[in-house]
Coordinates of C-alpha atoms and ligand atoms in Angstrom, one line a residue:
M1 CA 18.5 -5.7 22.0
D2 CA 16.5 -2.5 22.3
E3 CA 18.8 -0.8 24.5
V4 CA 20.3 2.5 22.9
L5 CA 23.7 3.6 23.6
T6 CA 25.1 6.9 23.6
T7 CA 28.7 7.2 22.3
R8 CA 30.2 7.5 25.8
E9 CA 28.2 4.5 27.0
M10 CA 29.6 2.5 24.0
A11 CA 33.1 3.3 25.1
E12 CA 32.1 2.3 28.5
A13 CA 30.7 -1.0 27.1
D14 CA 34.1 -1.5 25.3
R15 CA 36.2 -0.8 28.3
L16 CA 34.3 -3.2 30.3
A17 CA 34.3 -6.1 27.5
M18 CA 38.4 -5.6 27.6
A19 CA 38.5 -5.5 31.6
G20 CA 36.5 -8.8 31.4
G21 CA 39.1 -10.2 29.0
A22 CA 38.2 -9.4 25.5
S23 CA 40.8 -8.0 23.3
G24 CA 40.7 -4.9 21.4
P25 CA 42.1 -6.2 18.3
A26 CA 39.5 -9.1 18.6
L27 CA 36.7 -6.7 18.9
M28 CA 37.9 -4.8 15.8
D29 CA 38.6 -8.0 13.7
R30 CA 34.9 -9.1 14.4
A31 CA 33.7 -5.4 13.7
G32 CA 35.7 -5.2 10.6
A33 CA 34.4 -8.8 9.5
A34 CA 31.0 -7.8 9.9
V35 CA 31.2 -4.9 7.5
A36 CA 33.1 -7.3 5.1
D37 CA 30.1 -9.5 5.2
A38 CA 27.6 -6.6 4.5
V39 CA 29.8 -5.9 1.3
C40 CA 29.6 -9.5 0.2
R41 CA 25.7 -9.5 0.5
R42 CA 25.5 -6.6 -1.7
R43 CA 28.4 -7.3 -4.3
P44 CA 30.0 -10.7 -5.6
A45 CA 33.5 -11.5 -5.4
G46 CA 35.8 -9.9 -7.9
A47 CA 33.9 -6.6 -7.2
R48 CA 35.7 -3.3 -7.0
A49 CA 35.5 -2.3 -3.4
M50 CA 36.8 1.1 -2.2
V51 CA 37.5 1.5 1.6
V52 CA 38.1 5.0 2.8
C53 CA 39.7 5.1 6.3
G54 CA 39.9 7.7 8.9
P55 CA 42.7 8.5 11.6
G56 CA 40.9 6.5 14.4
N57 CA 39.5 3.0 15.1
N58 CA 36.6 3.5 12.7
G59 CA 39.5 3.6 10.2
G60 CA 40.9 0.5 11.9
D61 CA 37.6 -1.5 11.3
G62 CA 38.0 -0.3 7.5
F63 CA 41.4 -2.0 7.5
V64 CA 40.1 -5.2 8.9
A65 CA 37.2 -5.1 6.2
A66 CA 39.8 -4.4 3.5
R67 CA 42.0 -7.4 4.5
V68 CA 38.7 -9.8 4.8
L69 CA 37.4 -8.6 1.5
A70 CA 40.6 -9.1 -0.3
A71 CA 41.2 -12.5 1.1
R72 CA 37.6 -13.1 -0.4
G73 CA 38.7 -12.3 -4.0
Y74 CA 37.4 -8.6 -4.0
R75 CA 39.5 -6.0 -5.8
V76 CA 40.1 -3.6 -2.9
E77 CA 41.5 -0.2 -2.9
L78 CA 42.1 1.6 0.5
F79 CA 42.5 5.4 1.0
L80 CA 43.5 7.0 4.2
L81 CA 42.9 10.4 5.7
G82 CA 46.3 11.3 7.1
S83 CA 49.4 8.9 7.4
R84 CA 49.7 5.5 8.3
D85 CA 52.7 6.4 10.5
A86 CA 50.1 8.5 12.5
L87 CA 47.6 5.7 13.3
K88 CA 47.7 4.4 17.0
G89 CA 46.7 1.3 18.9
D90 CA 44.2 -1.2 17.7
A91 CA 44.2 0.7 14.4
A92 CA 47.7 0.8 14.1
Q93 CA 47.8 -2.9 14.4
A94 CA 44.9 -3.5 11.9
A95 CA 46.8 -1.4 9.4
A96 CA 50.0 -3.4 9.9
R97 CA 48.0 -6.4 8.8
W98 CA 46.7 -4.8 5.7
S99 CA 49.5 -5.6 3.0
G100 CA 48.1 -3.2 0.3
A101 CA 48.5 0.4 -0.2
A102 CA 47.1 3.1 1.7
R103 CA 46.6 5.7 -0.7
P104 CA 45.9 9.6 0.0
L105 CA 42.2 10.1 0.4
T106 CA 42.3 13.0 -2.1
E107 CA 43.0 10.3 -4.9
A108 CA 39.8 8.4 -4.0
Q109 CA 37.3 8.2 -6.9
P110 CA 34.2 6.4 -5.6
A111 CA 32.5 6.7 -8.9
A112 CA 35.1 3.9 -10.4
A113 CA 34.1 1.5 -7.6
D114 CA 31.2 -1.0 -7.2
V115 CA 30.7 -0.5 -3.6
V116 CA 32.4 1.9 -0.8
V117 CA 33.2 1.3 2.7
D118 CA 33.0 4.3 4.7
A119 CA 35.3 4.0 7.6
L120 CA 36.2 7.7 7.9
F121 CA 34.8 8.6 11.3
G122 CA 32.6 6.9 13.8
A123 CA 31.9 7.6 17.6
G124 CA 35.0 9.8 17.5
L125 CA 33.6 12.5 15.3
A126 CA 34.8 15.7 17.0
R127 CA 33.9 18.5 14.9
D128 CA 32.4 19.5 11.6
L129 CA 33.8 17.8 8.4
D130 CA 36.2 20.2 6.4
G131 CA 38.9 20.0 4.0
E132 CA 39.8 16.7 2.6
A133 CA 37.2 14.7 4.6
L134 CA 34.6 16.9 3.4
A135 CA 35.7 16.8 -0.1
A136 CA 35.7 12.9 0.0
V137 CA 32.4 12.8 1.5
E138 CA 31.1 14.9 -1.3
R139 CA 32.4 12.8 -3.8
I140 CA 31.0 9.5 -2.4
N141 CA 27.5 11.3 -2.3
A142 CA 27.8 12.3 -5.9
S143 CA 29.2 9.1 -7.1
G144 CA 25.8 7.2 -6.8
T145 CA 27.9 4.1 -5.7
P146 CA 26.5 2.0 -2.9
V147 CA 27.9 2.7 0.5
V148 CA 28.3 0.5 3.4
A149 CA 28.9 2.9 6.5
V150 CA 30.8 1.6 9.5
D151 CA 29.2 2.3 12.7
V152 CA 27.8 5.6 11.4
P153 CA 27.7 7.3 8.2
S154 CA 30.7 9.5 8.6
G155 CA 29.9 13.2 9.6
L156 CA 26.8 12.0 11.2
D157 CA 27.0 12.6 15.2
G158 CA 25.9 9.4 16.7
D159 CA 24.6 10.9 19.9
T160 CA 22.3 13.6 18.0
G161 CA 21.3 12.5 14.7
R162 CA 22.8 15.7 13.4
V163 CA 24.8 16.2 10.6
R164 CA 28.3 17.9 11.3
G165 CA 29.1 20.0 8.2
A166 CA 28.3 17.1 5.7
A167 CA 27.5 13.3 6.2
V168 CA 27.9 10.2 3.8
R169 CA 24.5 9.0 2.6
A170 CA 24.8 5.4 3.2
S171 CA 23.0 2.4 1.4
E172 CA 23.3 0.5 4.8
T173 CA 25.2 0.6 8.0
V174 CA 26.7 -1.8 10.4
T175 CA 26.9 -0.8 13.9
F176 CA 28.2 -2.9 16.8
F177 CA 26.7 -4.2 20.0
R178 CA 23.6 -1.8 20.1
L179 CA 22.0 1.1 18.2
K180 CA 23.2 4.6 19.0
P181 CA 20.5 7.5 19.2
G182 CA 21.7 9.0 15.8
H183 CA 20.7 5.8 14.1
L184 CA 17.0 6.6 15.1
L185 CA 16.8 10.4 15.2
Y186 CA 16.2 12.4 12.0
P187 CA 18.1 13.2 9.8
G188 CA 20.6 10.5 10.8
R189 CA 18.1 7.7 10.5
R190 CA 17.5 8.7 6.6
L191 CA 21.3 8.7 6.0
C192 CA 22.0 5.4 7.6
G193 CA 19.6 3.2 5.5
P194 CA 18.9 -0.1 6.9
V195 CA 21.0 -0.4 10.2
R196 CA 22.5 -3.8 11.3
V197 CA 23.5 -4.5 14.7
A198 CA 26.5 -6.9 14.7
D199 CA 27.6 -8.8 17.6
I200 CA 31.3 -8.2 18.1
G201 CA 31.6 -10.4 21.2
I202 CA 31.0 -7.5 23.9
P203 CA 29.1 -9.6 26.6
E204 CA 25.4 -8.7 27.3
S205 CA 26.4 -8.5 31.2
V206 CA 28.1 -5.1 30.5
L207 CA 24.6 -3.5 30.1
E208 CA 24.1 -4.1 34.0
A209 CA 26.7 -1.8 34.9
I210 CA 26.0 0.8 32.1
R211 CA 22.3 0.9 32.9
P212 CA 21.4 2.5 29.5
Q213 CA 18.4 5.0 29.9
T214 CA 17.4 5.1 26.3
R215 CA 15.7 2.3 24.1
R216 CA 14.4 1.9 20.8
N217 CA 10.8 1.9 21.6
G218 CA 8.6 -1.3 21.1
P219 CA 6.9 -4.1 23.3
S220 CA 10.3 -4.7 25.4
V221 CA 9.7 -1.2 26.8
F222 CA 5.9 -1.6 27.9
G223 CA 5.1 -5.2 27.5
D224 CA 5.0 -5.9 31.4
A225 CA 2.8 -2.9 32.0
F226 CA 0.2 -3.5 29.1
R227 CA -1.4 -6.9 29.4
A228 CA -4.4 -8.6 28.1
P229 CA -7.5 -8.1 30.4
D230 CA -8.0 -10.2 33.0
E231 CA -10.1 -13.2 32.2
E232 CA -12.6 -12.9 35.2
G233 CA -12.4 -9.0 34.8
H234 CA -15.2 -6.6 33.8
K235 CA -15.5 -3.3 32.2
Y236 CA -15.2 -1.3 35.5
G237 CA -12.1 -2.8 36.0
R238 CA -10.6 -1.3 32.8
G239 CA -11.2 2.2 33.7
H240 CA -13.3 5.1 32.5
A241 CA -11.8 7.7 30.1
L242 CA -13.1 11.1 29.9
V243 CA -12.4 13.1 26.6
V244 CA -13.3 16.8 26.7
S245 CA -14.8 18.2 23.5
G246 CA -14.7 21.6 22.0
G247 CA -18.0 23.4 20.8
V248 CA -19.8 22.4 17.7
E249 CA -17.5 23.0 15.0
A250 CA -14.8 21.1 16.8
T251 CA -16.5 17.6 17.5
G252 CA -14.5 15.2 15.4
A253 CA -11.2 15.4 17.1
P254 CA -12.6 14.5 20.2
R255 CA -14.8 11.6 18.7
L256 CA -11.5 10.2 17.1
A257 CA -9.9 10.1 20.4
A258 CA -12.7 8.6 22.3
R259 CA -12.9 5.8 20.0
C260 CA -9.3 5.0 20.2
A261 CA -9.5 5.1 23.9
L262 CA -12.4 2.4 23.6
R263 CA -10.6 0.4 21.1
I264 CA -7.3 0.2 23.1
G265 CA -9.4 -1.3 26.0
A266 CA -10.8 1.3 28.4
G267 CA -13.9 -0.1 30.0
L268 CA -16.1 2.9 29.3
V269 CA -15.4 6.3 27.5
T270 CA -17.3 9.4 27.8
V271 CA -17.1 12.6 25.7
A272 CA -17.5 15.8 28.0
S273 CA -19.4 18.2 25.6
P274 CA -20.7 21.7 25.6
S275 CA -24.3 22.1 25.2
D276 CA -24.1 23.3 21.6
A277 CA -22.3 19.9 20.5
L278 CA -24.2 17.6 22.5
A279 CA -26.6 16.6 19.7
V280 CA -23.9 16.1 17.3
H281 CA -22.3 13.7 19.8
A282 CA -25.1 12.0 20.7
A283 CA -26.2 11.5 17.1
A284 CA -22.7 10.2 15.9
L285 CA -21.7 8.1 19.2
T286 CA -22.9 4.6 20.0
A287 CA -20.6 2.9 22.6
V288 CA -19.0 6.0 23.8
M289 CA -21.1 8.3 26.3
V290 CA -21.9 12.0 26.2
R291 CA -22.2 14.0 29.1
R292 CA -22.8 17.9 29.2
A293 CA -19.8 19.9 30.5
D294 CA -19.9 23.7 29.7
T295 CA -17.8 25.1 32.1
P296 CA -14.6 24.1 34.0
A297 CA -16.8 23.6 37.0
D298 CA -19.1 21.1 34.8
L299 CA -15.6 19.4 34.1
A300 CA -14.8 19.4 37.9
A301 CA -17.9 17.7 38.7
L302 CA -17.9 15.1 35.9
L303 CA -14.2 14.4 37.5
A304 CA -15.4 14.1 40.9
D305 CA -16.6 10.8 40.2
R306 CA -13.5 8.9 40.8
R307 CA -14.3 6.0 38.5
R308 CA -13.5 8.5 35.6
N309 CA -9.7 7.9 36.1
A310 CA -8.1 9.4 32.8
V311 CA -9.1 12.6 31.3
A312 CA -7.9 13.7 27.7
L313 CA -8.0 17.7 26.8
G314 CA -6.7 19.3 23.9
P315 CA -7.7 18.3 20.4
A316 CA -10.0 20.8 19.0
L317 CA -10.4 22.6 22.3
G318 CA -9.6 26.1 21.3
V319 CA -6.6 28.2 22.5
G320 CA -7.2 30.6 25.7
A321 CA -8.1 31.0 29.2
E322 CA -10.8 29.0 29.3
T323 CA -9.1 26.1 28.1
R324 CA -6.3 26.7 30.8
E325 CA -8.9 26.5 33.6
R326 CA -9.9 23.2 32.0
V327 CA -6.4 21.8 32.1
A328 CA -5.8 23.1 35.7
T329 CA -9.3 21.5 36.8
A330 CA -8.2 18.3 35.3
L331 CA -4.7 18.5 36.9
R332 CA -6.2 19.4 40.4
S333 CA -8.7 16.0 40.0
G334 CA -7.3 12.6 40.8
A335 CA -7.5 11.6 37.2
H336 CA -4.6 10.7 35.0
V337 CA -4.2 13.2 32.4
V338 CA -3.3 13.5 28.7
L339 CA -2.8 17.1 27.2
D340 CA -2.4 17.5 23.5
A341 CA -2.7 20.5 21.0
D342 CA -4.7 23.3 22.1
A343 CA -4.4 22.4 26.0
L344 CA -0.6 22.9 25.5
T345 CA -0.6 26.1 23.2
S346 CA -2.8 27.8 26.0
F347 CA 0.5 27.5 28.0
E348 CA 2.5 29.0 25.4
G349 CA 5.8 30.1 26.9
E350 CA 4.4 29.4 30.4
A351 CA 6.0 25.7 30.9
D352 CA 6.7 26.9 34.5
A353 CA 3.1 27.5 35.2
L354 CA 2.0 24.0 33.7
A355 CA 4.6 22.5 35.8
G356 CA 3.1 24.3 38.8
L357 CA -0.1 22.6 38.4
V358 CA 1.4 19.3 37.7
G359 CA 3.5 19.6 40.9
E360 CA 0.3 20.0 43.1
R361 CA -0.5 16.3 42.6
P362 CA 2.7 14.4 41.5
E363 CA 1.5 11.2 42.7
R364 CA -0.9 10.8 38.9
G365 CA 0.5 10.3 35.4
V366 CA 0.7 13.2 33.4
V367 CA 1.5 12.7 29.5
V368 CA 1.8 15.8 27.3
T369 CA 1.9 14.9 23.4
P370 CA 3.2 17.9 21.5
H371 CA 4.4 17.9 17.8
T372 CA 7.5 20.0 17.3
G373 CA 5.5 23.4 16.9
E374 CA 3.8 22.8 20.0
F375 CA 6.6 21.9 21.9
A376 CA 8.5 25.1 20.7
R377 CA 5.8 27.2 21.8
L378 CA 5.1 25.5 25.2
C379 CA 8.8 25.7 26.0
R380 CA 9.7 29.2 24.8
G381 CA 11.7 30.8 27.0
R382 CA 13.1 27.9 28.3
A383 CA 16.8 27.9 27.0
D384 CA 17.8 24.9 28.8
I385 CA 15.0 23.0 26.5
G386 CA 15.3 25.1 23.2
E387 CA 19.1 24.8 23.1
A388 CA 19.4 21.0 23.7
E389 CA 21.6 19.3 21.4
S390 CA 18.8 16.8 19.9
K391 CA 15.3 16.0 19.8
L392 CA 16.1 13.2 22.6
A393 CA 17.9 15.6 25.0
A394 CA 15.0 18.3 24.5
A395 CA 12.4 16.0 25.2
R396 CA 14.3 14.7 28.3
A397 CA 15.0 17.9 29.7
A398 CA 11.2 19.1 29.2
A399 CA 9.9 16.0 30.9
A400 CA 12.3 16.7 34.0
A401 CA 11.2 20.5 33.9
L402 CA 7.6 19.9 33.7
G403 CA 7.5 16.6 35.9
V404 CA 5.4 15.1 33.1
V405 CA 5.9 12.3 30.3
V406 CA 6.8 13.9 27.4
V407 CA 5.8 12.6 23.7
L408 CA 7.5 14.7 21.4
K409 CA 6.0 13.7 18.0
G410 CA 7.5 13.3 14.6
P411 CA 8.7 10.6 12.3
D412 CA 11.1 9.9 15.3
T413 CA 8.8 10.3 18.2
V414 CA 10.6 10.6 21.5
V415 CA 8.9 9.5 24.7
A416 CA 10.9 11.0 28.0
A417 CA 10.0 10.3 31.8
P418 CA 11.1 12.8 34.3
D419 CA 13.4 10.3 35.7
G420 CA 15.5 10.3 32.6
R421 CA 14.4 7.2 30.9
A422 CA 13.5 7.7 27.1
A423 CA 12.4 5.7 23.9
I424 CA 12.7 6.5 20.3
N425 CA 10.1 5.2 18.1
A426 CA 10.9 3.8 14.9
N427 CA 7.9 1.6 13.3
G428 CA 5.7 4.4 12.0
T429 CA 5.0 5.6 8.5
P430 CA 4.8 9.2 6.7
W431 CA 1.2 8.2 6.2
L432 CA 0.4 8.8 9.8
G433 CA 1.1 12.6 9.2
T434 CA -2.4 13.5 8.4
A435 CA -5.2 15.2 10.2
G436 CA -6.5 13.4 13.2
S437 CA -3.6 11.1 13.6
G438 CA -2.6 12.9 16.8
D439 CA -6.1 13.1 18.3
S440 CA -6.0 9.4 17.9
L441 CA -2.7 9.1 19.6
T442 CA -4.1 11.1 22.5
G443 CA -7.2 8.9 22.9
M444 CA -5.0 5.5 22.8
T445 CA -2.9 7.2 25.5
A446 CA -6.0 8.2 27.7
G447 CA -7.3 4.6 27.0
L448 CA -4.2 3.1 28.4
L449 CA -3.9 5.3 31.3
A450 CA -7.6 4.6 32.3
Q451 CA -6.3 0.7 32.4
S452 CA -3.9 1.9 34.8
V453 CA -0.8 1.7 32.7
P454 CA 1.8 3.9 34.2
A455 CA 2.1 7.2 32.1
Y456 CA 5.7 6.1 30.8
E457 CA 4.6 2.9 29.4
A458 CA 1.3 4.1 28.5
A459 CA 2.8 6.7 26.2
C460 CA 5.3 4.4 25.1
A461 CA 2.5 1.6 24.1
A462 CA 0.2 4.2 22.6
V463 CA 3.0 5.6 20.3
W464 CA 4.1 2.1 19.2
L465 CA 0.5 0.6 18.8
H466 CA -0.3 3.8 16.7
A467 CA 2.5 3.5 14.6
E468 CA 2.1 0.0 14.1
A469 CA -1.6 0.3 13.1
G470 CA -0.6 3.2 10.6
A471 CA 2.3 1.2 9.2
R472 CA -0.4 -1.6 8.5
I473 CA -2.6 0.6 6.5
G474 CA 0.1 2.8 4.9
P475 CA -0.8 4.6 1.7
G476 CA -4.3 6.2 1.8
L477 CA -4.4 6.1 5.7
I478 CA -7.0 8.6 7.1
A479 CA -7.4 8.7 11.0
E480 CA -10.4 6.9 10.9
D481 CA -8.6 3.7 10.0
L482 CA -6.5 4.1 13.2
S483 CA -9.1 2.7 15.6
E484 CA -10.5 0.2 13.1
A485 CA -6.9 -1.4 12.4
L486 CA -6.1 -1.6 16.6
P487 CA -7.8 -5.0 16.9
A488 CA -5.4 -6.8 14.8
V489 CA -2.3 -5.0 16.0
L490 CA -3.5 -5.7 19.5
R491 CA -4.3 -9.4 18.8
E492 CA -0.8 -9.8 17.4
Y493 CA 0.7 -7.7 20.5
F494 CA -1.0 -10.0 23.0
A495 CA -0.2 -13.2 21.2
G496 CA 3.5 -12.2 21.4
Q497 CA 3.1 -12.1 25.2
G498 CA 1.8 -15.3 25.0
A499 CA -1.5 -14.1 26.4
Ligands
NAX501 N1 33.4 -1.0 21.4 C1 34.0 -0.1 20.5 O1 34.0 1.2 21.0 C2 34.5 -0.3 19.3 C3 34.7 0.7 18.3 N2 35.1 0.5 17.3 C4 35.3 1.3 16.3 O2 35.7 2.6 16.8 C5 35.1 3.6 16.3 C6 35.6 4.8 17.2 O3 36.8 5.0 17.1 P1 37.5 6.6 17.7 O4 37.2 6.8 19.1 O5 39.0 6.2 17.4 O6 36.9 7.4 16.8 P2 37.0 7.5 15.3 O7 37.9 6.6 14.5 O8 35.4 7.7 14.9 O9 37.6 9.2 15.0 C7 38.6 9.7 15.8 C8 39.7 10.2 14.9 O10 39.2 11.1 14.2 C9 39.6 12.4 14.2 N3 38.7 13.4 13.7 C10 37.3 13.4 14.5 N4 36.4 14.2 13.8 C11 37.2 14.7 12.8 C12 36.7 15.7 12.0 N5 35.8 16.3 11.9 N6 37.9 15.9 10.8 C13 39.0 15.3 10.9 N7 39.6 14.2 11.7 C14 38.4 14.0 12.9 C15 39.9 12.4 15.7 O11 41.2 13.2 15.9 C16 40.6 11.0 15.7 O12 41.8 10.8 15.2 C17 33.7 3.3 16.4 O13 33.0 4.2 15.4 C18 33.8 1.9 15.9 O14 34.0 2.0 14.4 C19 35.1 -1.0 16.6 O15 36.6 -1.3 16.5 C20 34.7 -2.0 17.4 C21 34.9 -1.9 18.9
K502 K1 31.9 5.7 9.2

């Protein structure tokens, strides 16, 4: 159920279902009935339900919902954008079975209703809202009346999560068969409210032909790649992560990362520290080791030991030529690499230079974990990425251009692989937006790479486990808590695998 379908893929699912014998009106009937069910859970029979319908099949779903609700004893009023005669196909059939009136949308007064069904536009939204539709959406939002949105809140672009002119603020959304990107990407996610995915009779087998490339992030994405350690295994079998530290005033971030790398299961973790910070690290660390590394050559020497098979650079490392050199050293070693923060900003406007370094050794995994600002700096000058239609598209374009796995962080973190796979994360908490949270994620990613989890799955697992840990802590979360919350999260995760 974690596949996420674009508007085009959803239309294909619909087409394949019909080619396989499903009828359009039957699909619409189930869709409309699922919407009516949502209304019934929210308001008792006898309540005043206002259904606003648009000129396409989203409106058709609204006509079905109106009919079902009226039959269940609701006082239903239906308002239509455009004329009833102009409806086509399945929507026209659904309208023909609605025996009530279809009044002009301009007359809709949502404040007078107990619940609004928003069936103006769904997947067919083709331009920004204006005129009557815009005014209706504004009245709905101003009314304070609860809204059940059909498929997506009208005005929300289902592929990008963006608002086209204006969009309904829904109390909940009922969508069909699978989620769409706009349900998971902000601001769409906020406008949808809780999203229910209704089964309308499209067979699962259509997915084999569609092969969706986007998923909601979760164990279904990475569960096969990240499994509990082998019973007979030992620490050397679980890899060795190296975290590169900045100077004496910048030791906290690498320590947070190192601790998370160890907690997530790396067999060994070492902090590579410049001389001035060695004593600080040595005093603060116990299970994590410390080694001296003052220059890029020192780092190269540490990485010459191939058992150190994953390296994390960036947190509090400083921006500039020396960091670039360290990044180049790491990328030229045989280790898997995670680049974050200053390691990325040191390539500001020079994504191509970074891609060149990555391309020298395409066989090993590289993950970059920028937040929006770092991403914009790194990709400056790349119009193909900067002007992408959504966060999802931007992460995908950057992953393809750089040849790395991109973790574009935020409340709707997107993980994208160069081959087009992408996952949108949805289990976080705003409390994760705190100092050191990103450093912890970097460390988790490095810890998973050290365990030989492939880069895309490692990034997806790190993002999900990090968010899961954060969501359990919630209010008052500080970055130090994340590594401490991991054992319980991992225990449950492995239990879910039957491990
Ligand atoms: N598997 C499927 O694809 C199913 C689709 N169903 C419903 O069908 C919907 C998609 O139907 P459609 O493709 O007909 O598209 P919509 O009903 O979302 O909208 C298309 C209509 O709106 C008009 N329009 C688009 N943007 C406008 C704007 N900004 N201002 C004014 N008019 C605008 C178009 O000219 C067209 O008439 C889905 O969202 C879903 O609700 C369901 O019936 C169930 C099955
Ligand atoms: K809608």
